[in-house]
mmCIF file of C-alpha atoms in Angstrom:
data_model
loop_
_atom_site.group_PDB
_atom_site.id
_atom_site.type_symbol
_atom_site.label_atom_id
_atom_site.label_comp_id
_atom_site.label_asym_id
_atom_site.label_seq_id
_atom_site.Cartn_x
_atom_site.Cartn_y
_atom_site.Cartn_z
ATOM 1 C CA MET A 1 99.837 40.310 95.133
ATOM 2 C CA VAL A 2 100.761 41.758 98.528
ATOM 3 C CA GLY A 3 104.450 42.033 97.547
ATOM 4 C CA VAL A 4 103.601 43.828 94.339
ATOM 5 C CA MET A 5 101.437 46.370 96.196
ATOM 6 C CA LYS A 6 104.251 46.817 98.703
ATOM 7 C CA SER A 7 106.647 47.543 95.830
ATOM 8 C CA ILE A 8 104.291 50.195 94.388
ATOM 9 C CA GLU A 9 104.067 51.933 97.729
ATOM 10 C CA SER A 10 107.797 52.012 98.116
ATOM 11 C CA ILE A 11 108.424 53.252 94.573
ATOM 12 C CA MET A 12 105.925 56.111 95.045
ATOM 13 C CA ASN A 13 108.211 57.361 97.808
ATOM 14 C CA LEU A 14 110.950 58.298 95.430
ATOM 15 C CA ARG A 15 112.963 61.353 96.421
ATOM 16 C CA ASN A 16 112.456 62.813 93.008
ATOM 17 C CA ALA A 17 109.508 65.062 92.498
ATOM 18 C CA MET A 18 108.809 63.559 89.073
ATOM 19 C CA VAL A 19 106.815 60.365 89.403
ATOM 20 C CA LEU A 20 107.704 57.672 86.885
ATOM 21 C CA GLY A 21 104.386 55.850 87.120
ATOM 22 C CA LEU A 22 103.298 52.445 88.331
ATOM 23 C CA LEU A 23 105.906 49.751 88.152
ATOM 24 C CA LEU A 24 103.771 46.549 87.965
ATOM 25 C CA SER A 25 104.944 43.311 86.423
ATOM 26 C CA THR A 26 104.954 45.004 82.901
ATOM 27 C CA ILE A 27 104.732 48.777 82.430
ATOM 28 C CA CYS A 28 104.290 50.716 79.212
ATOM 29 C CA LEU A 29 105.168 54.435 79.452
ATOM 30 C CA ARG A 30 103.558 56.744 76.847
ATOM 31 C CA ALA A 31 104.090 60.463 77.111
ATOM 32 C CA GLN A 32 105.934 63.470 75.589
ATOM 33 C CA GLN A 33 109.287 61.638 74.908
ATOM 34 C CA THR A 34 111.312 64.173 72.847
ATOM 35 C CA PRO A 35 112.943 67.268 74.303
ATOM 36 C CA LEU A 36 111.687 70.746 74.148
ATOM 37 C CA TYR A 37 113.718 73.449 72.569
ATOM 38 C CA ALA A 38 113.536 77.233 72.944
ATOM 39 C CA HIS A 39 116.007 77.889 70.077
ATOM 40 C CA TYR A 40 113.968 76.111 67.372
ATOM 41 C CA TYR A 41 113.569 79.517 65.648
ATOM 42 C CA LEU A 42 117.354 79.729 65.181
ATOM 43 C CA ASN A 43 117.895 76.073 64.244
ATOM 44 C CA PRO A 44 114.740 74.561 62.547
ATOM 45 C CA TYR A 45 116.728 71.345 61.806
ATOM 46 C CA LEU A 46 116.176 70.390 65.531
ATOM 47 C CA TYR A 47 112.566 69.269 64.682
ATOM 48 C CA ASN A 48 112.390 69.040 60.860
ATOM 49 C CA PRO A 49 114.882 67.020 58.828
ATOM 50 C CA ALA A 50 113.821 68.817 55.677
ATOM 51 C CA MET A 51 115.587 71.869 57.079
ATOM 52 C CA ALA A 52 118.978 70.168 56.919
ATOM 53 C CA GLY A 53 121.172 72.363 54.630
ATOM 54 C CA PHE A 54 118.480 75.031 54.160
ATOM 55 C CA GLY A 55 120.791 77.951 54.673
ATOM 56 C CA GLU A 56 123.441 79.101 52.225
ATOM 57 C CA GLN A 57 126.115 78.354 54.840
ATOM 58 C CA SER A 58 126.878 75.190 56.688
ATOM 59 C CA SER A 59 126.053 75.518 60.416
ATOM 60 C CA ALA A 60 127.082 73.720 63.606
ATOM 61 C CA TYR A 61 125.147 74.238 66.845
ATOM 62 C CA PHE A 62 125.604 73.104 70.401
ATOM 63 C CA LEU A 63 122.546 73.367 72.745
ATOM 64 C CA TYR A 64 122.403 72.757 76.414
ATOM 65 C CA ARG A 65 118.998 72.917 78.224
ATOM 66 C CA LYS A 66 118.255 72.561 82.012
ATOM 67 C CA GLN A 67 114.478 72.403 82.469
ATOM 68 C CA TRP A 68 112.874 73.217 85.762
ATOM 69 C CA ALA A 69 116.100 73.998 87.579
ATOM 70 C CA GLY A 70 115.835 73.008 91.243
ATOM 71 C CA VAL A 71 113.461 70.104 90.654
ATOM 72 C CA ASP A 72 115.105 66.732 91.133
ATOM 73 C CA GLY A 73 114.921 64.502 88.110
ATOM 74 C CA ALA A 74 113.829 67.316 85.729
ATOM 75 C CA PRO A 75 114.891 67.035 82.067
ATOM 76 C CA GLU A 76 118.463 67.953 81.030
ATOM 77 C CA THR A 77 119.390 67.913 77.397
ATOM 78 C CA GLN A 78 122.461 68.370 75.253
ATOM 79 C CA VAL A 79 122.300 68.474 71.505
ATOM 80 C CA PHE A 80 124.894 68.872 68.712
ATOM 81 C CA THR A 81 123.890 69.512 65.111
ATOM 82 C CA LEU A 82 125.847 70.007 61.940
ATOM 83 C CA ASP A 83 124.205 70.521 58.526
ATOM 84 C CA GLY A 84 124.915 72.003 55.162
ATOM 85 C CA ASN A 85 124.221 71.754 51.499
ATOM 86 C CA LEU A 86 126.215 70.273 48.597
ATOM 87 C CA LYS A 87 127.619 73.050 46.332
ATOM 88 C CA ASN A 88 125.584 73.579 43.135
ATOM 89 C CA HIS A 89 123.260 70.686 44.098
ATOM 90 C CA PRO A 90 119.716 70.866 45.743
ATOM 91 C CA VAL A 91 120.831 68.324 48.361
ATOM 92 C CA GLY A 92 121.364 68.943 52.088
ATOM 93 C CA LEU A 93 123.041 66.670 54.647
ATOM 94 C CA GLY A 94 123.001 66.738 58.380
ATOM 95 C CA ILE A 95 124.095 64.859 61.575
ATOM 96 C CA THR A 96 122.724 65.082 65.084
ATOM 97 C CA PHE A 97 123.962 63.840 68.430
ATOM 98 C CA MET A 98 121.717 64.025 71.444
ATOM 99 C CA ASN A 99 121.751 63.206 75.155
ATOM 100 C CA ASP A 100 118.650 63.571 77.327
ATOM 101 C CA ILE A 101 118.041 62.531 80.897
ATOM 102 C CA THR A 102 114.650 62.800 82.634
ATOM 103 C CA ASN A 103 114.351 61.316 86.059
ATOM 104 C CA ILE A 104 115.470 57.656 85.854
ATOM 105 C CA ILE A 105 115.138 57.564 81.947
ATOM 106 C CA GLY A 106 118.126 58.449 79.818
ATOM 107 C CA ARG A 107 118.387 58.598 76.093
ATOM 108 C CA THR A 108 121.471 59.002 73.861
ATOM 109 C CA GLY A 109 121.198 58.942 70.123
ATOM 110 C CA GLY A 110 122.594 59.961 66.734
ATOM 111 C CA ALA A 111 120.941 60.695 63.403
ATOM 112 C CA LEU A 112 121.937 60.992 59.773
ATOM 113 C CA THR A 113 119.839 63.287 57.622
ATOM 114 C CA GLY A 114 119.344 63.854 53.926
ATOM 115 C CA SER A 115 117.200 66.495 52.355
ATOM 116 C CA TYR A 116 116.256 67.521 48.817
ATOM 117 C CA GLU A 117 114.919 70.863 47.453
ATOM 118 C CA VAL A 118 112.614 71.444 44.486
ATOM 119 C CA LYS A 119 112.285 74.988 43.076
ATOM 120 C CA LEU A 120 108.661 75.351 42.138
ATOM 121 C CA THR A 121 109.387 78.766 40.592
ATOM 122 C CA PRO A 122 112.781 80.237 39.800
ATOM 123 C CA THR A 123 112.863 82.708 42.749
ATOM 124 C CA THR A 124 109.907 82.590 44.990
ATOM 125 C CA GLN A 125 108.662 79.096 45.768
ATOM 126 C CA ARG A 126 110.693 76.178 47.157
ATOM 127 C CA LEU A 127 109.658 72.659 48.397
ATOM 128 C CA ARG A 128 111.924 70.668 50.560
ATOM 129 C CA PHE A 129 111.850 66.913 51.693
ATOM 130 C CA GLY A 130 113.961 65.394 54.374
ATOM 131 C CA MET A 131 114.486 62.108 56.150
ATOM 132 C CA SER A 132 116.519 60.955 59.153
ATOM 133 C CA PHE A 133 117.635 57.601 60.312
ATOM 134 C CA GLN A 134 118.303 57.406 64.054
ATOM 135 C CA ALA A 135 120.093 55.100 66.432
ATOM 136 C CA ILE A 136 118.558 55.551 69.974
ATOM 137 C CA ARG A 137 120.044 53.950 73.093
ATOM 138 C CA ASN A 138 117.610 54.100 76.020
ATOM 139 C CA ARG A 139 118.705 53.646 79.604
ATOM 140 C CA ILE A 140 116.728 53.119 82.813
ATOM 141 C CA PHE A 141 118.663 54.051 85.917
ATOM 142 C CA PHE A 142 117.112 51.578 88.316
ATOM 143 C CA ASP A 143 120.019 52.368 90.777
ATOM 144 C CA ARG A 144 118.603 55.937 91.150
ATOM 145 C CA ILE A 145 115.285 54.772 92.666
ATOM 146 C CA ARG A 146 115.061 55.617 96.342
ATOM 147 C CA ALA A 147 112.605 53.413 97.986
ATOM 148 C CA GLU A 148 111.831 52.850 101.591
ATOM 149 C CA ASP A 149 112.640 49.219 101.358
ATOM 150 C CA ILE A 150 115.799 49.021 99.060
ATOM 151 C CA SER A 151 115.830 45.207 99.491
ATOM 152 C CA ASP A 152 112.364 44.849 97.924
ATOM 153 C CA PRO A 153 112.870 41.822 95.465
ATOM 154 C CA ASN A 154 110.399 43.489 92.978
ATOM 155 C CA LEU A 155 112.708 46.468 92.283
ATOM 156 C CA LEU A 156 115.017 46.207 89.245
ATOM 157 C CA GLU A 157 118.630 47.126 89.891
ATOM 158 C CA ASN A 158 121.585 48.864 88.258
ATOM 159 C CA VAL A 159 121.330 50.379 84.794
ATOM 160 C CA ASP A 160 119.708 48.609 81.793
ATOM 161 C CA ALA A 161 120.215 49.864 78.335
ATOM 162 C CA LYS A 162 118.742 48.957 75.011
ATOM 163 C CA THR A 163 119.215 50.214 71.442
ATOM 164 C CA VAL A 164 116.692 50.612 68.580
ATOM 165 C CA PHE A 165 116.706 52.252 65.201
ATOM 166 C CA GLU A 166 114.078 54.885 64.354
ATOM 167 C CA GLY A 167 113.206 57.261 61.539
ATOM 168 C CA SER A 168 111.737 60.727 60.940
ATOM 169 C CA VAL A 169 110.516 62.606 57.993
ATOM 170 C CA GLY A 170 109.875 66.245 57.168
ATOM 171 C CA LEU A 171 108.394 68.618 54.623
ATOM 172 C CA SER A 172 108.935 72.373 54.122
ATOM 173 C CA TYR A 173 107.247 74.767 51.721
ATOM 174 C CA SER A 174 108.286 78.371 51.398
ATOM 175 C CA VAL A 175 106.927 81.172 49.158
ATOM 176 C CA ARG A 176 108.564 84.554 49.422
ATOM 177 C CA LYS A 177 108.688 85.338 53.140
ATOM 178 C CA LEU A 178 106.261 82.642 54.393
ATOM 179 C CA ARG A 179 107.385 79.142 55.381
ATOM 180 C CA ILE A 180 105.286 76.215 56.427
ATOM 181 C CA GLY A 181 106.629 72.893 57.680
ATOM 182 C CA VAL A 182 105.456 69.520 58.929
ATOM 183 C CA ALA A 183 107.491 66.635 60.444
ATOM 184 C CA GLY A 184 107.011 63.240 62.066
ATOM 185 C CA ASP A 185 109.447 61.626 64.534
ATOM 186 C CA GLN A 186 109.723 58.164 65.996
ATOM 187 C CA LEU A 187 107.743 56.660 63.168
ATOM 188 C CA PHE A 188 108.619 52.995 63.747
ATOM 189 C CA GLN A 189 107.342 53.101 67.396
ATOM 190 C CA ASN A 190 109.857 50.658 68.690
ATOM 191 C CA THR A 191 109.704 49.222 72.177
ATOM 192 C CA PHE A 192 112.505 48.911 74.737
ATOM 193 C CA ASP A 193 112.306 45.787 76.921
ATOM 194 C CA HIS A 194 114.184 46.549 80.158
ATOM 195 C CA ASP A 195 114.259 43.449 82.309
ATOM 196 C CA GLU A 196 116.220 41.241 84.593
ATOM 197 C CA GLN A 197 116.051 37.507 83.880
ATOM 198 C CA ALA A 198 113.782 36.861 86.787
ATOM 199 C CA ALA A 199 110.011 36.713 86.271
ATOM 200 C CA PHE A 200 107.891 39.758 86.853
ATOM 201 C CA ARG A 201 110.793 42.065 86.464
ATOM 202 C CA THR A 202 110.224 43.866 83.185
ATOM 203 C CA LEU A 203 109.691 47.447 82.151
ATOM 204 C CA ASN A 204 108.504 48.133 78.643
ATOM 205 C CA TYR A 205 109.063 51.603 77.199
ATOM 206 C CA THR A 206 107.395 52.251 73.876
ATOM 207 C CA LEU A 207 108.237 55.157 71.550
ATOM 208 C CA VAL A 208 105.234 56.915 70.236
ATOM 209 C CA ARG A 209 104.925 59.051 67.133
ATOM 210 C CA HIS A 210 105.497 62.831 67.531
ATOM 211 C CA PHE A 211 104.306 65.329 64.886
ATOM 212 C CA TYR A 212 105.350 68.960 64.455
ATOM 213 C CA THR A 213 103.699 71.574 62.294
ATOM 214 C CA THR A 214 105.253 75.033 61.947
ATOM 215 C CA ALA A 215 104.413 78.341 60.245
ATOM 216 C CA GLU A 216 106.417 81.539 60.100
ATOM 217 C CA TYR A 217 106.378 84.883 58.264
ATOM 218 C CA LEU A 218 109.218 87.499 57.957
ATOM 219 C CA PHE A 219 108.208 91.160 58.154
ATOM 220 C CA GLU A 220 110.824 93.696 57.098
ATOM 221 C CA VAL A 221 109.830 96.805 59.220
ATOM 222 C CA GLY A 222 112.675 98.934 57.933
ATOM 223 C CA PRO A 223 116.013 98.597 56.169
ATOM 224 C CA ASN A 224 117.598 96.998 59.280
ATOM 225 C CA ILE A 225 114.789 95.648 61.432
ATOM 226 C CA THR A 226 112.851 92.461 60.999
ATOM 227 C CA ILE A 227 110.044 90.808 62.915
ATOM 228 C CA LYS A 228 109.319 87.131 62.532
ATOM 229 C CA PRO A 229 106.265 85.546 64.265
ATOM 230 C CA GLN A 230 106.255 81.714 64.414
ATOM 231 C CA VAL A 231 103.882 78.969 65.576
ATOM 232 C CA LEU A 232 104.901 75.448 66.439
ATOM 233 C CA VAL A 233 102.182 72.818 67.069
ATOM 234 C CA ARG A 234 103.417 69.606 68.812
ATOM 235 C CA THR A 235 101.147 66.627 68.681
ATOM 236 C CA VAL A 236 101.927 63.283 70.455
ATOM 237 C CA GLN A 237 99.937 60.264 69.313
ATOM 238 C CA GLY A 238 97.244 59.640 71.857
ATOM 239 C CA LEU A 239 97.603 63.046 73.617
ATOM 240 C CA HIS A 240 96.152 66.485 73.038
ATOM 241 C CA SER A 241 98.126 68.871 70.862
ATOM 242 C CA GLN A 242 100.088 71.791 72.342
ATOM 243 C CA PHE A 243 101.291 74.888 70.629
ATOM 244 C CA ASP A 244 104.248 77.193 71.065
ATOM 245 C CA GLY A 245 104.293 80.845 69.876
ATOM 246 C CA TYR A 246 107.417 82.874 69.089
ATOM 247 C CA VAL A 247 108.029 86.484 68.026
ATOM 248 C CA LYS A 248 111.570 87.324 67.020
ATOM 249 C CA VAL A 249 112.735 90.936 66.616
ATOM 250 C CA GLY A 250 116.096 91.257 64.893
ATOM 251 C CA TYR A 251 118.403 94.141 63.942
ATOM 252 C CA LYS A 252 120.615 93.523 60.919
ATOM 253 C CA ASP A 253 120.707 89.814 61.727
ATOM 254 C CA ILE A 254 123.371 90.857 64.416
ATOM 255 C CA VAL A 255 121.324 91.067 67.497
ATOM 256 C CA TRP A 256 117.856 89.747 68.352
ATOM 257 C CA THR A 257 115.338 89.005 71.096
ATOM 258 C CA ASN A 258 112.638 86.395 71.079
ATOM 259 C CA LEU A 259 109.435 86.151 73.143
ATOM 260 C CA MET A 260 107.804 82.758 73.564
ATOM 261 C CA TYR A 261 104.692 81.090 75.023
ATOM 262 C CA ARG A 262 104.122 77.404 75.548
ATOM 263 C CA HIS A 263 100.447 76.510 75.854
ATOM 264 C CA ASP A 264 99.844 74.929 79.306
ATOM 265 C CA ILE A 265 103.481 74.893 80.056
ATOM 266 C CA GLY A 266 105.107 78.358 80.376
ATOM 267 C CA ALA A 267 106.511 81.554 78.811
ATOM 268 C CA GLY A 268 109.847 83.057 78.390
ATOM 269 C CA ALA A 269 112.329 85.140 76.333
ATOM 270 C CA SER A 270 115.713 84.834 74.737
ATOM 271 C CA LEU A 271 118.475 87.119 73.658
ATOM 272 C CA GLY A 272 121.134 86.482 71.110
ATOM 273 C CA PHE A 273 123.824 88.013 68.954
ATOM 274 C CA LYS A 274 126.184 87.170 66.094
ATOM 275 C CA LEU A 275 129.911 88.062 65.965
ATOM 276 C CA ASP A 276 131.907 88.558 62.715
ATOM 277 C CA ASP A 277 128.939 87.274 60.817
ATOM 278 C CA GLN A 278 129.921 83.772 61.945
ATOM 279 C CA TYR A 279 129.671 83.005 65.619
ATOM 280 C CA VAL A 280 126.212 82.713 67.285
ATOM 281 C CA PHE A 281 125.486 83.134 71.030
ATOM 282 C CA SER A 282 122.023 82.906 72.528
ATOM 283 C CA TYR A 283 120.384 82.389 75.973
ATOM 284 C CA ALA A 284 116.830 81.592 76.738
ATOM 285 C CA TYR A 285 114.978 81.883 80.053
ATOM 286 C CA GLU A 286 111.603 80.217 80.672
ATOM 287 C CA PHE A 287 109.295 80.175 83.628
ATOM 288 C CA PRO A 288 106.246 77.818 84.243
ATOM 289 C CA THR A 289 102.707 79.013 84.206
ATOM 290 C CA THR A 290 101.456 75.766 85.878
ATOM 291 C CA ASP A 291 101.692 74.462 89.388
ATOM 292 C CA LEU A 292 105.496 74.233 88.992
ATOM 293 C CA ASN A 293 105.656 77.986 89.671
ATOM 294 C CA ILE A 294 104.960 77.251 93.228
ATOM 295 C CA VAL A 295 108.525 75.849 93.766
ATOM 296 C CA GLY A 296 109.906 78.721 91.612
ATOM 297 C CA SER A 297 111.346 76.384 89.077
ATOM 298 C CA SER A 298 112.754 77.961 85.841
ATOM 299 C CA THR A 299 114.339 76.655 82.652
ATOM 300 C CA HIS A 300 117.680 77.808 81.129
ATOM 301 C CA GLU A 301 118.888 77.095 77.647
ATOM 302 C CA PHE A 302 122.141 78.053 75.979
ATOM 303 C CA MET A 303 123.021 77.820 72.344
ATOM 304 C CA LEU A 304 126.401 78.304 70.636
ATOM 305 C CA GLY A 305 126.798 78.116 66.856
ATOM 306 C CA ILE A 306 129.173 78.756 64.063
ATOM 307 C CA LYS A 307 128.451 79.498 60.401
ATOM 308 C CA ILE A 308 130.964 77.734 58.228
ATOM 309 C CA HIS A 309 131.817 79.876 55.123
ATOM 310 C CA ARG A 310 132.690 78.319 51.889
ATOM 311 C CA SER A 311 136.066 79.555 50.676
ATOM 312 C CA THR A 312 137.187 79.643 47.040
ATOM 313 C CA PRO A 313 140.932 79.124 46.225
ATOM 314 C CA GLY A 314 142.530 82.399 45.406
ATOM 315 C CA LYS A 315 139.727 84.530 46.668
ATOM 316 C CA SER A 316 139.217 86.018 50.143
ATOM 317 C CA GLU A 317 136.033 85.544 52.085
ATOM 318 C CA ILE A 318 133.617 88.502 52.380
ATOM 319 C CA SER A 319 131.075 89.182 55.091
ATOM 320 C CA GLN A 320 127.387 88.976 54.626
ATOM 321 C CA GLU A 321 127.069 92.804 54.746
ATOM 322 C CA GLN A 322 129.711 93.128 51.985
ATOM 323 C CA ALA A 323 127.956 90.480 49.907
ATOM 324 C CA LYS A 324 124.683 92.371 50.382
ATOM 325 C CA GLU A 325 126.342 95.623 49.336
ATOM 326 C CA ILE A 326 127.919 94.013 46.278
ATOM 327 C CA MET A 327 124.608 92.548 45.314
ATOM 328 C CA GLN A 328 122.893 95.921 45.675
ATOM 329 C CA ASN A 329 125.554 97.503 43.578
ATOM 330 C CA SER A 330 125.120 94.843 40.984
ATOM 331 C CA VAL A 331 121.351 95.455 40.962
ATOM 332 C CA HIS A 332 121.911 99.115 40.616
ATOM 333 C CA GLN A 333 124.442 98.601 37.787
ATOM 334 C CA GLU A 334 121.944 96.357 36.010
ATOM 335 C CA LYS A 335 119.256 99.131 36.374
ATOM 336 C CA MET A 336 121.680 101.677 34.985
ATOM 337 C CA ASP A 337 122.539 99.415 32.058
ATOM 338 C CA ALA A 338 118.815 98.945 31.409
ATOM 339 C CA LEU A 339 118.273 102.726 31.475
ATOM 340 C CA GLU A 340 121.236 103.247 29.095
ATOM 341 C CA GLN A 341 119.691 100.794 26.631
ATOM 342 C CA GLN A 342 116.324 102.519 26.950
ATOM 343 C CA ASN A 343 118.063 105.908 26.291
ATOM 344 C CA GLU A 344 119.768 104.517 23.282
ATOM 345 C CA GLN A 345 116.513 103.109 21.974
ATOM 346 C CA VAL A 346 114.770 106.512 22.537
ATOM 347 C CA SER A 347 117.716 108.315 20.953
ATOM 348 C CA GLY A 348 117.536 106.116 17.949
ATOM 349 C CA LYS A 349 113.780 106.686 17.597
ATOM 350 C CA LEU A 350 114.317 110.452 17.896
ATOM 351 C CA ASN A 351 116.927 110.347 15.158
ATOM 352 C CA ARG A 352 114.719 108.378 12.876
ATOM 353 C CA THR A 353 111.842 110.837 13.548
ATOM 354 C CA GLU A 354 114.084 113.755 12.888
ATOM 355 C CA ARG A 355 115.178 112.284 9.567
ATOM 356 C CA GLN A 356 111.569 111.631 8.714
ATOM 357 C CA LEU A 357 110.656 115.256 9.563
ATOM 358 C CA GLN A 358 113.518 116.554 7.500
ATOM 359 C CA SER A 359 112.504 114.369 4.499
ATOM 360 C CA GLN A 360 108.879 115.614 4.953
ATOM 361 C CA ASN A 361 110.050 119.264 5.050
ATOM 362 C CA GLU A 362 112.028 118.707 1.896
ATOM 363 C CA GLU A 363 108.979 117.190 0.208
ATOM 364 C CA LEU A 364 106.881 120.101 1.363
ATOM 365 C CA GLU A 365 109.408 122.606 -0.031
ATOM 366 C CA ARG A 366 109.345 120.830 -3.408
ATOM 367 C CA LEU A 367 105.606 120.782 -3.455
ATOM 368 C CA LYS A 368 105.636 124.462 -2.660
ATOM 369 C CA GLN A 369 107.911 125.162 -5.582
ATOM 370 C CA VAL A 370 105.572 123.088 -7.851
ATOM 371 C CA VAL A 371 102.585 124.996 -6.626
ATOM 372 C CA GLU A 372 104.331 128.351 -7.234
ATOM 373 C CA SER A 373 105.264 127.218 -10.773
ATOM 374 C CA TYR A 374 101.686 126.295 -11.431
ATOM 375 C CA GLN A 375 100.535 129.574 -10.012
ATOM 376 C CA GLN A 376 102.965 131.499 -12.354
ATOM 377 C CA ASP A 377 101.775 129.476 -15.332
ATOM 378 C CA LEU A 378 98.099 130.166 -14.420
ATOM 379 C CA GLU A 379 98.700 133.901 -14.066
ATOM 380 C CA LEU A 380 100.493 133.978 -17.489
ATOM 381 C CA ALA A 381 97.532 132.025 -19.043
ATOM 382 C CA ILE A 382 95.092 134.568 -17.481
ATOM 383 C CA GLU A 383 97.118 137.450 -18.877
ATOM 384 C CA ASN A 384 97.117 135.840 -22.360
ATOM 385 C CA LEU A 385 93.356 135.322 -22.234
ATOM 386 C CA SER A 386 92.800 138.927 -21.283
ATOM 387 C CA ALA A 387 95.035 140.156 -24.116
ATOM 388 C CA ASN A 388 93.179 137.946 -26.708
ATOM 389 C CA LYS A 389 89.835 139.334 -25.535
ATOM 390 C CA ASN A 390 90.970 142.944 -26.011
ATOM 391 C CA ASP A 391 92.198 142.285 -29.540
ATOM 392 C CA THR A 392 88.918 140.654 -30.479
ATOM 393 C CA THR A 393 86.892 143.653 -29.193
ATOM 394 C CA SER A 394 88.987 146.152 -31.157
ATOM 395 C CA GLN A 395 88.514 144.200 -34.454
ATOM 396 C CA THR A 396 84.783 144.086 -34.026
ATOM 397 C CA GLN A 397 84.432 147.907 -33.569
ATOM 398 C CA GLY A 398 86.555 148.599 -36.694
ATOM 399 C CA PHE A 399 84.293 146.426 -38.850
ATOM 400 C CA PHE A 400 81.294 148.521 -38.023
#
């Protein structure tokens, strides 16, 4: 027991500012185990497998994140993602490669993702499902531990690596400009057993479930300016939930800025732009709002991306602005065609009405002639009656 306590005291004197925990005969580490990302608003596939192949174009992104720069053992992450959809099919595919090192714990992994989209209505509502299968190789860098007594027999040595297979699922629902998503990661909760063959030299590292809930809405302020607020709630099984808030302001989807706030962690901003409607560049800066601000630590994150256009044989590719203009012209042409059809219908009705009026005028003229003929006959009859009356009066006077 004295030897174990001596080992604990020596390990607590690590040169790293990050404390791993208590290394007893068997240790189980449970904490926030997945990386944080500042560019989730640009690449939602980072957290939710349902977003693989969401866009009309295939996308490839590389992300580098250095968290709490200047603090020894702080998290450092590199991620590469590639996703797209199958042409004329509601199926998305994606792959992810990730390397993350925090203090003496390193993780390297890859994931294959599949997603499926259901159109609840023809144009406004969509529901997406996604699933990822991951291979995760966890490493413990025991050789990085700096203790006062490096010969302590209770300290593990060298680097020990173990591999497990994990899974994640996601769901996304969008209606018009609103999108809501939920996702779960590390669902199998595998355990890494890092040990040397000697007794009492074991470190157990258990993966815990992580859940993500997102909501965002796109406001079109003008013809070229958009504002998109977004909320991300991160929940780790057994820990309190934390939320991130984002507000992205963009101009023509060419240049944008994003403000962010992480509950009980920090705040920051990012700036990005797109070249030739294809190449994406973005940088994010974060600063802590906790006790880490005493040492002046900050976080830097870079993202490079490329939009992969689909080309059709014999046809040249067009930019997004050109496609938008063509679509607008097509909409205008459809409206003009509809107006022409309406004009033709109205013109046809007017012609029919004119013919009906002409027929009615002709009928009125005929009736007028009939009435005039009746009037002439009536006048003639009256004259005859008057003449007969005069003749009768003359005869009667001659008789007397």
